[in-house]
Short mmCIF file of C-alpha atoms in Angstrom, two decimals:
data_model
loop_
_atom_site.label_atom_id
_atom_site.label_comp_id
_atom_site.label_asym_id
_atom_site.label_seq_id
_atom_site.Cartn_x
_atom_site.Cartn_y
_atom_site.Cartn_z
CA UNK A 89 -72.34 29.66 -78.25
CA UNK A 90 -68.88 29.92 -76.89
CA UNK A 91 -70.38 33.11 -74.46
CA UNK A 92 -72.86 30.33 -73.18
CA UNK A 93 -70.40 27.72 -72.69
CA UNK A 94 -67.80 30.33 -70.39
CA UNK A 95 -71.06 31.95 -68.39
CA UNK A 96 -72.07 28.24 -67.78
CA UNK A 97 -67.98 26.71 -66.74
CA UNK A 98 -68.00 30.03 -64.54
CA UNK A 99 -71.56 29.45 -62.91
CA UNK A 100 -69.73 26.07 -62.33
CA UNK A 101 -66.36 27.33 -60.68
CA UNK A 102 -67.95 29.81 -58.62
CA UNK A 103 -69.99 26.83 -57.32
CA UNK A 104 -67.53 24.99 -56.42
CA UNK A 105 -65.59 27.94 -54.36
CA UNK A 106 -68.96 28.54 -52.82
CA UNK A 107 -69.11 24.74 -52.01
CA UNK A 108 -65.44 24.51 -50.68
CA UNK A 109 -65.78 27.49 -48.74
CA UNK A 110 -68.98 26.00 -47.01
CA UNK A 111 -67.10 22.98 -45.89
CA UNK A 112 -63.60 24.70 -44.61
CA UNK A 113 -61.44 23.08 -47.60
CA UNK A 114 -60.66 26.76 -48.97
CA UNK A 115 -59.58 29.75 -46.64
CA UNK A 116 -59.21 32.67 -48.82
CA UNK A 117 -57.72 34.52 -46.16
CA UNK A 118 -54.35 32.33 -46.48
CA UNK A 119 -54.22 34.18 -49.98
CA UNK A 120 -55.81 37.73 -49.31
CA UNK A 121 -55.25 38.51 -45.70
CA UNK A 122 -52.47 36.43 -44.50
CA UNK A 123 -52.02 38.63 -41.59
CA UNK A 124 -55.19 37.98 -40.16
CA UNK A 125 -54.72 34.17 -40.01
CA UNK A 126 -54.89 32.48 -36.49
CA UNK A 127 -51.93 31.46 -35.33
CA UNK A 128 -51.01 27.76 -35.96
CA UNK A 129 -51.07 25.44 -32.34
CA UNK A 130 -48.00 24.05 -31.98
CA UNK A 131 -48.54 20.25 -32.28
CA UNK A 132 -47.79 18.06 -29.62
CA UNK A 133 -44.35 16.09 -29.40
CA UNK A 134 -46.31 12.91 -27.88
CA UNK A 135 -46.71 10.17 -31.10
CA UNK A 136 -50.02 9.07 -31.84
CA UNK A 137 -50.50 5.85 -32.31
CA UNK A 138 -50.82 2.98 -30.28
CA UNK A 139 -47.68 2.10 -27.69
CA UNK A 140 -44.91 0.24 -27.74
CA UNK A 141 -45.59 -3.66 -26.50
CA UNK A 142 -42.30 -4.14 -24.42
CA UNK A 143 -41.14 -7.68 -22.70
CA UNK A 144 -39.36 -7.05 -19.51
CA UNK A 145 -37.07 -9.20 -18.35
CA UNK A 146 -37.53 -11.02 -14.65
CA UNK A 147 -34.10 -10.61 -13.60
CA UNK A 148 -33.35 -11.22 -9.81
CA UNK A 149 -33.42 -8.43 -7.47
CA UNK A 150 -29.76 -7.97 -7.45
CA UNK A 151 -29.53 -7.29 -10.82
CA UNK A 152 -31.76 -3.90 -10.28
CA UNK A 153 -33.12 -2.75 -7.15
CA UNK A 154 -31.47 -4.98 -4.94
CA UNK A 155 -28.51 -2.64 -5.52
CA UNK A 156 -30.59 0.28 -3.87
CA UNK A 157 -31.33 -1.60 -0.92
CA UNK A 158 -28.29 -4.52 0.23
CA UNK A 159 -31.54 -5.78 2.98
CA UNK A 160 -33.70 -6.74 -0.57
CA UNK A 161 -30.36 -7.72 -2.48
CA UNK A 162 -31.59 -11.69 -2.31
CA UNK A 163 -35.28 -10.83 -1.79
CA UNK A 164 -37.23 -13.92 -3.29
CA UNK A 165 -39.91 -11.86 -4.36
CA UNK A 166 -40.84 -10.44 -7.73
CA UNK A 167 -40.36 -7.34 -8.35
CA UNK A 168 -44.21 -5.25 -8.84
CA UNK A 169 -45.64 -2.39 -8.94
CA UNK A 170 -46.77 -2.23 -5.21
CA UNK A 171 -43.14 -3.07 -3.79
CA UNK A 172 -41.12 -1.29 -6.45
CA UNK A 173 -38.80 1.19 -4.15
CA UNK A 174 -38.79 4.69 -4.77
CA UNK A 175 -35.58 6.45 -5.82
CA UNK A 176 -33.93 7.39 -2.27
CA UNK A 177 -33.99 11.30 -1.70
CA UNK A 178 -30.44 11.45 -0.64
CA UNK A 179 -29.13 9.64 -4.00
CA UNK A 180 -27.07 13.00 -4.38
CA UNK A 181 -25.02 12.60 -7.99
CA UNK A 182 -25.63 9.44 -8.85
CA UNK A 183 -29.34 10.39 -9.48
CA UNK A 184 -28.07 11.44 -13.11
CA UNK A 185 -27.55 8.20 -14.30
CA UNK A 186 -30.76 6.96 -13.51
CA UNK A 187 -32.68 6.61 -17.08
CA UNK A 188 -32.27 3.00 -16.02
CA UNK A 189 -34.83 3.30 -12.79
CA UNK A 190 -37.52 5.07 -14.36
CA UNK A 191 -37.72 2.84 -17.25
CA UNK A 192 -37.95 -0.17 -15.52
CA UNK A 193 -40.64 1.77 -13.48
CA UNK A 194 -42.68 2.98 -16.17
CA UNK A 195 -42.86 -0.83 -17.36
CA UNK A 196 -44.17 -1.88 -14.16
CA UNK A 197 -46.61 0.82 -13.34
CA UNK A 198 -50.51 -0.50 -13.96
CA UNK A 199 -52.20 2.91 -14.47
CA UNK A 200 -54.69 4.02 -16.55
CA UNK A 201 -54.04 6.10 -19.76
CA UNK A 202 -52.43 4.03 -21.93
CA UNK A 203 -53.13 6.95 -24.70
CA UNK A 204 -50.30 8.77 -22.57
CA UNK A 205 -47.75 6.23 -22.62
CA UNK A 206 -45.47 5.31 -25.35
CA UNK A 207 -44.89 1.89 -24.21
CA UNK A 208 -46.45 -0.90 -22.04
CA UNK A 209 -45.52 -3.97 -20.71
CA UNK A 210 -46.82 -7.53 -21.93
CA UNK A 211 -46.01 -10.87 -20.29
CA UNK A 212 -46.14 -12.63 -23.31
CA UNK A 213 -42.19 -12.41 -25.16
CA UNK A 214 -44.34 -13.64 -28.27
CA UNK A 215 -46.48 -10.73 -28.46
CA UNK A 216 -43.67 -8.22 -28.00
CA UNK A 217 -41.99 -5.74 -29.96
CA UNK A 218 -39.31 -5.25 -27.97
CA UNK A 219 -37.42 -6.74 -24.93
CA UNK A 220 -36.17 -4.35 -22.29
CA UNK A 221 -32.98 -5.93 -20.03
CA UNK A 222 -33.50 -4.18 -16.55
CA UNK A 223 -29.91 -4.32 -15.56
CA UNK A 224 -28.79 -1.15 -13.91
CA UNK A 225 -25.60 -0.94 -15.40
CA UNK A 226 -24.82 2.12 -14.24
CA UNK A 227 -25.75 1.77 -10.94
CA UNK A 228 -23.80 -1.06 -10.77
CA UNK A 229 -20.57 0.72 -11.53
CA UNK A 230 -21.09 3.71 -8.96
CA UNK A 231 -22.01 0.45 -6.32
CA UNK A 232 -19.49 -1.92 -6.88
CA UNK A 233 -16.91 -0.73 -9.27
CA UNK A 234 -16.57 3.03 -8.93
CA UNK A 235 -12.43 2.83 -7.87
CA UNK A 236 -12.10 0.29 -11.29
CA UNK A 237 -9.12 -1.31 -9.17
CA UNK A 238 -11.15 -2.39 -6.10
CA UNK A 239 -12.64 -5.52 -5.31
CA UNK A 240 -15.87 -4.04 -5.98
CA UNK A 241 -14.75 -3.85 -9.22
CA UNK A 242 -15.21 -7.55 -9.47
CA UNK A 243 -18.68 -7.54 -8.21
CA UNK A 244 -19.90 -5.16 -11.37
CA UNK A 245 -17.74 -7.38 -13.60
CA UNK A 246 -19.74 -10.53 -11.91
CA UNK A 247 -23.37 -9.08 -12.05
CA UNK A 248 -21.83 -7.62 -16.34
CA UNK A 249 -20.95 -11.34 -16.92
CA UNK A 250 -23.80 -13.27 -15.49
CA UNK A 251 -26.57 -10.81 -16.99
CA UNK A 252 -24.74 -11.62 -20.32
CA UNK A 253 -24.90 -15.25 -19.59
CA UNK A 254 -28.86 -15.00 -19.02
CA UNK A 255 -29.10 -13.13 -22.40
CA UNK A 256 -26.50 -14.07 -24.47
CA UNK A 257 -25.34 -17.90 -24.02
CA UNK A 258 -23.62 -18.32 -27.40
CA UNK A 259 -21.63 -15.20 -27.13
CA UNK A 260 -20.77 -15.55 -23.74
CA UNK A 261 -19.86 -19.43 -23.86
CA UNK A 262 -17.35 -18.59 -26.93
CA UNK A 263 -15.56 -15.83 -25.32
CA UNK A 264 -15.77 -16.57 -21.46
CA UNK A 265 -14.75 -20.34 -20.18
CA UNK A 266 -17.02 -22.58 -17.98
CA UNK A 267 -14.16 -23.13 -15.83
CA UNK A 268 -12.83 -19.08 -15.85
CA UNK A 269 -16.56 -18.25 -14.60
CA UNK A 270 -16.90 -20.92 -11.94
CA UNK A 271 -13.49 -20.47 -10.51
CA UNK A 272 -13.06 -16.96 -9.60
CA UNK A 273 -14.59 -15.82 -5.84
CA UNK A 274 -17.24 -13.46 -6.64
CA UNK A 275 -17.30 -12.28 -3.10
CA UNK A 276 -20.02 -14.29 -1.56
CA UNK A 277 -22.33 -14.76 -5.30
CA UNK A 278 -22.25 -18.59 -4.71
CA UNK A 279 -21.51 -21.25 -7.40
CA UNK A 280 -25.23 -22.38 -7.46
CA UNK A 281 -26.35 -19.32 -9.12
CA UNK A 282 -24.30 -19.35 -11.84
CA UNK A 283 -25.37 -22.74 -12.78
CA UNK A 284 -29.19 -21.79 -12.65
CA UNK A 285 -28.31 -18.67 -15.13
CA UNK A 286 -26.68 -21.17 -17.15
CA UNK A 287 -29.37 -23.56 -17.16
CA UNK A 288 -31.92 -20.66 -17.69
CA UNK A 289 -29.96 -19.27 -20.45
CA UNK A 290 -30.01 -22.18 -22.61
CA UNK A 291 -33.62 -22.01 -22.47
CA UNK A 292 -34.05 -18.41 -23.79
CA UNK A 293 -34.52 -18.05 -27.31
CA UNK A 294 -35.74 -14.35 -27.63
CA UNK A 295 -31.87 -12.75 -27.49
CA UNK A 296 -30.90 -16.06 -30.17
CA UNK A 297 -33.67 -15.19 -32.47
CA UNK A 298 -33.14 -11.74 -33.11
CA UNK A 299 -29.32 -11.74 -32.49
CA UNK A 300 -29.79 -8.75 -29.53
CA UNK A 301 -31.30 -6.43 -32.29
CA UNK A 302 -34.39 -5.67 -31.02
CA UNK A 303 -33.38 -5.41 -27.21
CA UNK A 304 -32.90 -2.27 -25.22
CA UNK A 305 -29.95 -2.10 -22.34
CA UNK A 306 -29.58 1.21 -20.73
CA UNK A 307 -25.92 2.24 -20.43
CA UNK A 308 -26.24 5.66 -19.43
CA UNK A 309 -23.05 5.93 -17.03
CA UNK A 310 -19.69 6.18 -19.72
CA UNK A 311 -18.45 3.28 -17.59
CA UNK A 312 -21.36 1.30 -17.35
CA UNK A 313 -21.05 -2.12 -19.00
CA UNK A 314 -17.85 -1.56 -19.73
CA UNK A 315 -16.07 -5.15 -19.72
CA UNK A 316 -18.41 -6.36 -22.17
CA UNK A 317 -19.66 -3.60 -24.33
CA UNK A 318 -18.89 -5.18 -27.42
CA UNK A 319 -20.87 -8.18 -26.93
CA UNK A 320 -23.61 -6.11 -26.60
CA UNK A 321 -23.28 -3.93 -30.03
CA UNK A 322 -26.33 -5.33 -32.01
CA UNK A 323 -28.94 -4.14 -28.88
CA UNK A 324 -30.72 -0.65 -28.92
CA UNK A 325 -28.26 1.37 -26.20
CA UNK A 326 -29.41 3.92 -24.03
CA UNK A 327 -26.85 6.65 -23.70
CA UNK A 328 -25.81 10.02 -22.79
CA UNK A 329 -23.31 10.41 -25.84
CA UNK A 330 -20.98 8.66 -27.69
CA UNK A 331 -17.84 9.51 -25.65
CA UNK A 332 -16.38 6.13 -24.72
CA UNK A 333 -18.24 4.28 -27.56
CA UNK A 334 -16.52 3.07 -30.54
CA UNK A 335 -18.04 3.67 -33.90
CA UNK A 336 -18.39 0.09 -34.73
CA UNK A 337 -20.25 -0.41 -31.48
CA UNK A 338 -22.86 2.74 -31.19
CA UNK A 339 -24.35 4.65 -33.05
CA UNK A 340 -27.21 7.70 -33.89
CA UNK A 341 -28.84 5.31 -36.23
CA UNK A 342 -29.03 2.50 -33.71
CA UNK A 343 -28.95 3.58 -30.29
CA UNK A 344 -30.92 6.22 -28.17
CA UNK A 345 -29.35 9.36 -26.54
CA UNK A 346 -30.59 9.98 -23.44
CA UNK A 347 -30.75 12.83 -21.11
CA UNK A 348 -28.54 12.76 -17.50
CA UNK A 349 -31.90 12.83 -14.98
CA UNK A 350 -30.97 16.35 -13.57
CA UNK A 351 -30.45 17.05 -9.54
CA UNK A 352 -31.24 20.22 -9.28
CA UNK A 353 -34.66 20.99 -8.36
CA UNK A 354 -37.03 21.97 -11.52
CA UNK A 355 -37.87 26.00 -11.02
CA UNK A 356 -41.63 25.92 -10.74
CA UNK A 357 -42.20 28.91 -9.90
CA UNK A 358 -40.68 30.93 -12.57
CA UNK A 359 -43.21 33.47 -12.61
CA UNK A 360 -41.08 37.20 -12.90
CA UNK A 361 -42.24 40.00 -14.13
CA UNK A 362 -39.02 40.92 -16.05
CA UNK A 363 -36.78 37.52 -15.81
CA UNK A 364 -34.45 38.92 -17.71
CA UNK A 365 -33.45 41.63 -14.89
CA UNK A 366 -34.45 39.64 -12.25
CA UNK A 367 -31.32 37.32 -13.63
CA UNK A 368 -28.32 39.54 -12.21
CA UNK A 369 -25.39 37.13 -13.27
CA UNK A 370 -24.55 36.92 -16.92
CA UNK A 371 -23.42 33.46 -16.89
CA UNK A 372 -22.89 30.84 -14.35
CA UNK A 373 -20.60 27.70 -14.53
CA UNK A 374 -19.85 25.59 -10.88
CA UNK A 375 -18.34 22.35 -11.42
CA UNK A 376 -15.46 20.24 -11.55
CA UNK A 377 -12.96 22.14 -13.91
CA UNK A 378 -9.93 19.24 -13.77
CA UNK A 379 -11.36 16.56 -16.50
CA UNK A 380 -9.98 14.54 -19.24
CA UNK A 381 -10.23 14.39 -23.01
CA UNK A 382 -11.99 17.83 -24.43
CA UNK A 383 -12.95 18.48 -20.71
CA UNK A 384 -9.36 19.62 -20.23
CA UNK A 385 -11.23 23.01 -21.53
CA UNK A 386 -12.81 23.71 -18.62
CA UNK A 387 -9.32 25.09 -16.87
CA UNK A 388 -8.47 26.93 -19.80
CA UNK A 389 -11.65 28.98 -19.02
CA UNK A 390 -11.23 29.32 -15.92
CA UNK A 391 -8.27 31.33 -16.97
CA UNK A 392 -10.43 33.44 -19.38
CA UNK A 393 -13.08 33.69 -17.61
CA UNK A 394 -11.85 34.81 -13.83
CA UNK A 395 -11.99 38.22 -12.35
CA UNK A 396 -14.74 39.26 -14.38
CA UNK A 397 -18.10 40.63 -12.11
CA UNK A 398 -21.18 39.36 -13.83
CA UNK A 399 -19.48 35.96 -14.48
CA UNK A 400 -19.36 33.31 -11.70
CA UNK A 401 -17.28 30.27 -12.72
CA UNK A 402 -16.06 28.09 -9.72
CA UNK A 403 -14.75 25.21 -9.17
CA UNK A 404 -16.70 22.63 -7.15
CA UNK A 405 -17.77 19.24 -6.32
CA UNK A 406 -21.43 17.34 -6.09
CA UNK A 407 -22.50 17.73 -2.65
CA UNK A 408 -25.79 18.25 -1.00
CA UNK A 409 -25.11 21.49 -0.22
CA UNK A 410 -22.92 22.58 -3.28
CA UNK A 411 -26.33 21.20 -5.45
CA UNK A 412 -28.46 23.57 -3.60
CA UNK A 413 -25.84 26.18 -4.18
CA UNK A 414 -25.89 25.30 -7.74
CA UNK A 415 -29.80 25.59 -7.95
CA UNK A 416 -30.22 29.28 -6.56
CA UNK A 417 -27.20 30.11 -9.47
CA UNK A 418 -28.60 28.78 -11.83
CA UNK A 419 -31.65 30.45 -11.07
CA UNK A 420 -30.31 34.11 -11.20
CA UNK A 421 -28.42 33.85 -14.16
CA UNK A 422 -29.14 34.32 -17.42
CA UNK A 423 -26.93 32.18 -18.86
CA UNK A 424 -25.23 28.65 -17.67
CA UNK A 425 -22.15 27.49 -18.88
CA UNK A 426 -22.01 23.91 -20.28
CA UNK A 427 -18.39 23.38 -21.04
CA UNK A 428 -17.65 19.66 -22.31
CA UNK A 429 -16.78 16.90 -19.53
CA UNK A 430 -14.80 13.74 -19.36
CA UNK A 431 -17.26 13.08 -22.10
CA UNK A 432 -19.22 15.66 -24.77
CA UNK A 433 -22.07 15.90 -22.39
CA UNK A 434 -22.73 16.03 -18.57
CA UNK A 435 -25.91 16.66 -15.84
CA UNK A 436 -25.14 20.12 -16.33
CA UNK A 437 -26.95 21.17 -19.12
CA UNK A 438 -30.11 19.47 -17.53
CA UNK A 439 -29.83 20.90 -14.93
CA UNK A 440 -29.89 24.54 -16.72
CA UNK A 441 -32.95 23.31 -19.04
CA UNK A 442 -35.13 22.87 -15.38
CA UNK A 443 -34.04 25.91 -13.91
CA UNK A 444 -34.74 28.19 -17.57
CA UNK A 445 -31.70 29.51 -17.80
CA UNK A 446 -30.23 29.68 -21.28
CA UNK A 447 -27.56 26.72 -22.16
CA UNK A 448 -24.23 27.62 -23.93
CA UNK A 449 -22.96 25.14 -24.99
CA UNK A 450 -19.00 24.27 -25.63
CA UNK A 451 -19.06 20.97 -27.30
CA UNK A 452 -17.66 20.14 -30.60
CA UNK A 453 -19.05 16.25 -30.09
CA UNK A 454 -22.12 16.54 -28.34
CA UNK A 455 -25.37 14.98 -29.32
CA UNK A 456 -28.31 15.49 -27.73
CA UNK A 457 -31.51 14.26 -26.62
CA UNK A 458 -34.86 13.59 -28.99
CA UNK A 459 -33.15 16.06 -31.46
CA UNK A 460 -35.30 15.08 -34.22
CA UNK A 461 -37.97 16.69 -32.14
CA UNK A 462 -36.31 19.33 -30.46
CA UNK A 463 -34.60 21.85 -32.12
CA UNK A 464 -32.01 23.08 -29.60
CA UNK A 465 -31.20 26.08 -30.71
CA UNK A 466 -34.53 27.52 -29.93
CA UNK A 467 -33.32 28.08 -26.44
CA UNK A 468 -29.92 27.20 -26.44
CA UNK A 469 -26.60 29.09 -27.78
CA UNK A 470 -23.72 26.79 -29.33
CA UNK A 471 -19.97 27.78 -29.34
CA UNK A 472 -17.22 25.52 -30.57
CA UNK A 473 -14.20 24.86 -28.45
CA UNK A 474 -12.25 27.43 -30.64
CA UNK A 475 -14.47 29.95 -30.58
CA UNK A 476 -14.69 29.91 -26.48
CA UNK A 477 -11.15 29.91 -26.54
CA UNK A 478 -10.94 33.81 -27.71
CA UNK A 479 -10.59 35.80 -25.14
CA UNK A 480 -13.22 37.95 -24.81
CA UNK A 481 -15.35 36.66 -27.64
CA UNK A 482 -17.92 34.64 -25.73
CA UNK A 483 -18.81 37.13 -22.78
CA UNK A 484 -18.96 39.64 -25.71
CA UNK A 485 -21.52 37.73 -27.64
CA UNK A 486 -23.50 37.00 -24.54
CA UNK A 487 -23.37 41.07 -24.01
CA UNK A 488 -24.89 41.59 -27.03
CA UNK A 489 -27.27 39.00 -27.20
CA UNK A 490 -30.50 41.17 -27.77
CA UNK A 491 -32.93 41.02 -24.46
CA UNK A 492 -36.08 39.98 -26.36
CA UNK A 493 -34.53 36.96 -28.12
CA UNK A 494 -33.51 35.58 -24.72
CA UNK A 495 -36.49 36.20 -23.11
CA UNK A 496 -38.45 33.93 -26.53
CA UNK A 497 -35.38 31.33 -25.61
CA UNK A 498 -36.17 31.47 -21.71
CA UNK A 499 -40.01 31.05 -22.93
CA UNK A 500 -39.22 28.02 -24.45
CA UNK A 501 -37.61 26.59 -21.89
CA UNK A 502 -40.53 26.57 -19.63
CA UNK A 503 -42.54 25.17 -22.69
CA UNK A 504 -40.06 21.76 -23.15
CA UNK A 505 -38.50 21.44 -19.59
CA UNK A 506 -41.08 18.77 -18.86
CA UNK A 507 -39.83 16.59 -21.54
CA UNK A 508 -36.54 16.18 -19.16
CA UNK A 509 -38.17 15.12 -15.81
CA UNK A 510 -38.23 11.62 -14.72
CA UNK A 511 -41.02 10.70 -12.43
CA UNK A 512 -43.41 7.70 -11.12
CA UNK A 513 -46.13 7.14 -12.08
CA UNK A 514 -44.82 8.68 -15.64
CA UNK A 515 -46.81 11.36 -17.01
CA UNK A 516 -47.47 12.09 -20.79
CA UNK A 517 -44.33 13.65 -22.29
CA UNK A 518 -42.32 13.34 -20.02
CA UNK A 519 -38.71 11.73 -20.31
CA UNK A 520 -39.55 8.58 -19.95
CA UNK A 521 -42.42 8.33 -22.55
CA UNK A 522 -39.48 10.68 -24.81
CA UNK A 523 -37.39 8.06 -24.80
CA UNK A 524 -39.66 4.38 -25.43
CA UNK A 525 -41.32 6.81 -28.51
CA UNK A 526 -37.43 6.78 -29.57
CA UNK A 527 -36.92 3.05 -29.10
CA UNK A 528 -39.62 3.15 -31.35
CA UNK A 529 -38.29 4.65 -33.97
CA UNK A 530 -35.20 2.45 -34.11
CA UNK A 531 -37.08 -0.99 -34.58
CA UNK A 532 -37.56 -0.60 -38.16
CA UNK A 533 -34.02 -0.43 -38.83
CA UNK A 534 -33.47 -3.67 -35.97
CA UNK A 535 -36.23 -5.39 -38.02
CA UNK A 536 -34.59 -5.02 -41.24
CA UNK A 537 -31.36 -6.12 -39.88
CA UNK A 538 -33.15 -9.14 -38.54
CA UNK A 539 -34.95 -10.12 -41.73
CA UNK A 540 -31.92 -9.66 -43.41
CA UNK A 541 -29.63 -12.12 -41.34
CA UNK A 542 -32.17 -14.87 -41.29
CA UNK A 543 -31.95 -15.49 -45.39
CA UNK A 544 -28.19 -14.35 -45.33
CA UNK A 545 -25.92 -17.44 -46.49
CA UNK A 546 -22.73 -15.53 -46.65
CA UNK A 547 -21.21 -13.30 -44.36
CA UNK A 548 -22.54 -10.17 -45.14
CA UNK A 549 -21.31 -7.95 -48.05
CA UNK A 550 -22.70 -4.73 -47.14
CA UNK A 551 -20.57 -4.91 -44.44
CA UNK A 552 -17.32 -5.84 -45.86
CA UNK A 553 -17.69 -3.04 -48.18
CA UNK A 554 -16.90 -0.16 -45.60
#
């Protein structure tokens, strides 16, 4: 009886196999023959899912690209698709802080492929997820305020101060007088204007009803926004680190790091046959070397590095021709030097990522770019500031860095430099469509922190406990 019963559960199993088999549930060659397996397709970094529904805005001109052309500063006319100016060619350096530009651009572009895009505009606030302030903060520094002493300096504070006011009235009225803001010459910005902000202001409700939270202001210059940063600390940031950021103002849980737009050209053509001889210079560094704060390393290896042949490290300064310079170096060398800045990151290592060669990276502070996506040390090689500080002990460590590794790491370059171009129209992947996908991911937290303050009736405890 029992024989019956186990020929009978075994008819059964075997059926089931046979079954499982037949459908692709069961690969017995995961168990058996794991060697023979296919390898897995690496799956794509672009979300799923349907895009982000963002509310842009109508600022004036001068607010945006009115500051790219002084002829359109005033221009009455909305700002569209068809008339939307393209970033000028001869921008030189201050192309790296432009995260701001393309973002407003992908908003306004009217393609097709939404399935490519991780966020689209809607011109109902209602309906929206999230509310995108296209203020460009940073250009607004390197235009009007770049000297911090000059009278420039007062237009940036103006156009800070009166893109608050359209956003934020009760934060502004409390901290800024009537009387302060209608009494100070904003060199030519008429009176008029501020009272139609005003008047417009108390008519928004969208910043009021969330408290900022689920708004998104791109600050990717460290100076950008600067006077009034901390009015500003509930919004989703845009940023290149956290250098000039207080902790109780930004944040990796709350705010986005972006990537500086690089200016070197992106190497298309990286096609050789052996890159890794074809690369003659070990590693290649050509920047500024006098900066502040941890950037005061950048002299001390100058000292370390100097007088050795397969190392080029010079000292230099963003012009036309020093960027093209920088391009064909970066080109034949196998390694590039990113040494930290005035802050923990720069355009440098951007730059490198386009043209394949392999970062190192001397930054105890840095964060980087859609890192819970990319893992950076896949093609990148980390040092800390002590370690680079050993004489010897970095160019030895690049000597011996084994030929095939580099050549995986210079492989993966070309597979994830695309994720750090900026472009119009946007393509899928690319930075832009990085970067709404992480605005994404931060709502949850803003709409907890929303849902939260609405039933609050005490000041909250949570935060008085820290």
């Amino acid at each position: 009886m029992y024989g019956k019963a186990a020929i009978c559960l075994s008819f059964v199993i075997l059926f089931l196999i046979s079954c499982s088999i037949s459908v692709g549930t069961v690969d017995l060659r995961s168990y058996f023959f794991p060697l023979l397996q296919s390898p897995q397709v690496p799956r794509s970094l672009c979300a799923s899912g349907p895009p982000l529904l963002v509310y842009m805005y109508d600022l004036p001109r001068k607010f945006h690209v009115g500051m790219m052309d002084r002829r359109s500063f005033e221009g009455p006319a909305p700002v569209t698709a068809d008339n939307f100016p393209p970033w000028p060619s001869n921008s030189g350096i201050k192309k790296q802080h432009s995260v701001e530009y393309w973002l407003m651009a992908s908003l306004l572009y009217g393609g097709n492929g939404d399935e490519d895009r991780e966020a689209v505009r809607v011109s109902d606030p209602e309906s929206a997820e999230a509310f995108f302030v296209p203020f460009f903060s940073s250009l607004s520094f390197n235009t009007h305020g770049h000297n911090m002493t000059d009278p420039e300096t007062e237009v940036d504070r103006r156009l800070q101060r009166k893109e608050n006011l359209f956003m934020l009235p009760d934060i502004i009225l409390k901290s800024v007088s009537f009387l302060e803001l209608t009494s100070i010459d904003y060199s030519g910005i008429d009176l008029s204007f501020q009272v139609e902000l005003l008047e417009f202001l108390r008519k928004s409700k969208y910043y009021q009803r969330s408290g900022g939270r689920d708004h998104v202001i791109p600050m990717t210059h460290p100076n950008a926004f600067r006077f009034l940063r901390q009015e500003l600390n509930a919004s989703i940031l845009i940023v290149v680190d956290f250098g000039r950021y207080p902790k109780t103002m930004s944040s990796l849980s709350k705010d986005v790091v972006a990537p500086y737009v690089h200016v070197v050209d992106s190497f298309t053509d990286d096609d050789a046959l052996d890159p890794y001889e074809s690369r003659t210079t070990l590693l290649f560094f050509r920047g500024n070397t006098v900066r502040k704060d941890q950037g005061k390393i950048r002299i001390k290896l100058a000292k370390i590095l100097s007088g050795i042949d397969d190392v080029h490290y010079e000292k230099s300064v963003a012009t036309p021709k020093n960027i093209i310079m920088s391009t064909e170096g970066m080109r034949s060398s196998k390694f590039c030097l990113h040494p930290a800045g005035d802050t923990p990151s720069s355009c440098r290592l951007f730059d490198a990522i386009v043209s394949h060669c392999v970062p190192v990276i001397v930054s105890d502070k840095i964060e980087l770019p859609y890192e819970d996506e990319i893992d950076y040390s896949e093609f990148s090689i980390f040092f800390s500031m002590k370690e680079a500080l050993e004489p010897g002990y970095l160019v030895n460590q690049l000597r011996q860095f084994p030929k095939d590794r580099w050549v995986e790491m210079w492989k993966q370059l070309k597979n994830i430099s695309h994720h750090f171009e900026f472009q119009y129209p946007p393509k899928k992947e690319d930075g832009v469509n990085m970067l709404w996908r992480q605005v994404k991911r931060k709502l949850p937290r803003a709409q907890l922190a929303i849902h939260r303050s609405r039933r609050l009736k005490v000041p909250d405890w949570w935060q008085r406990r820290r």
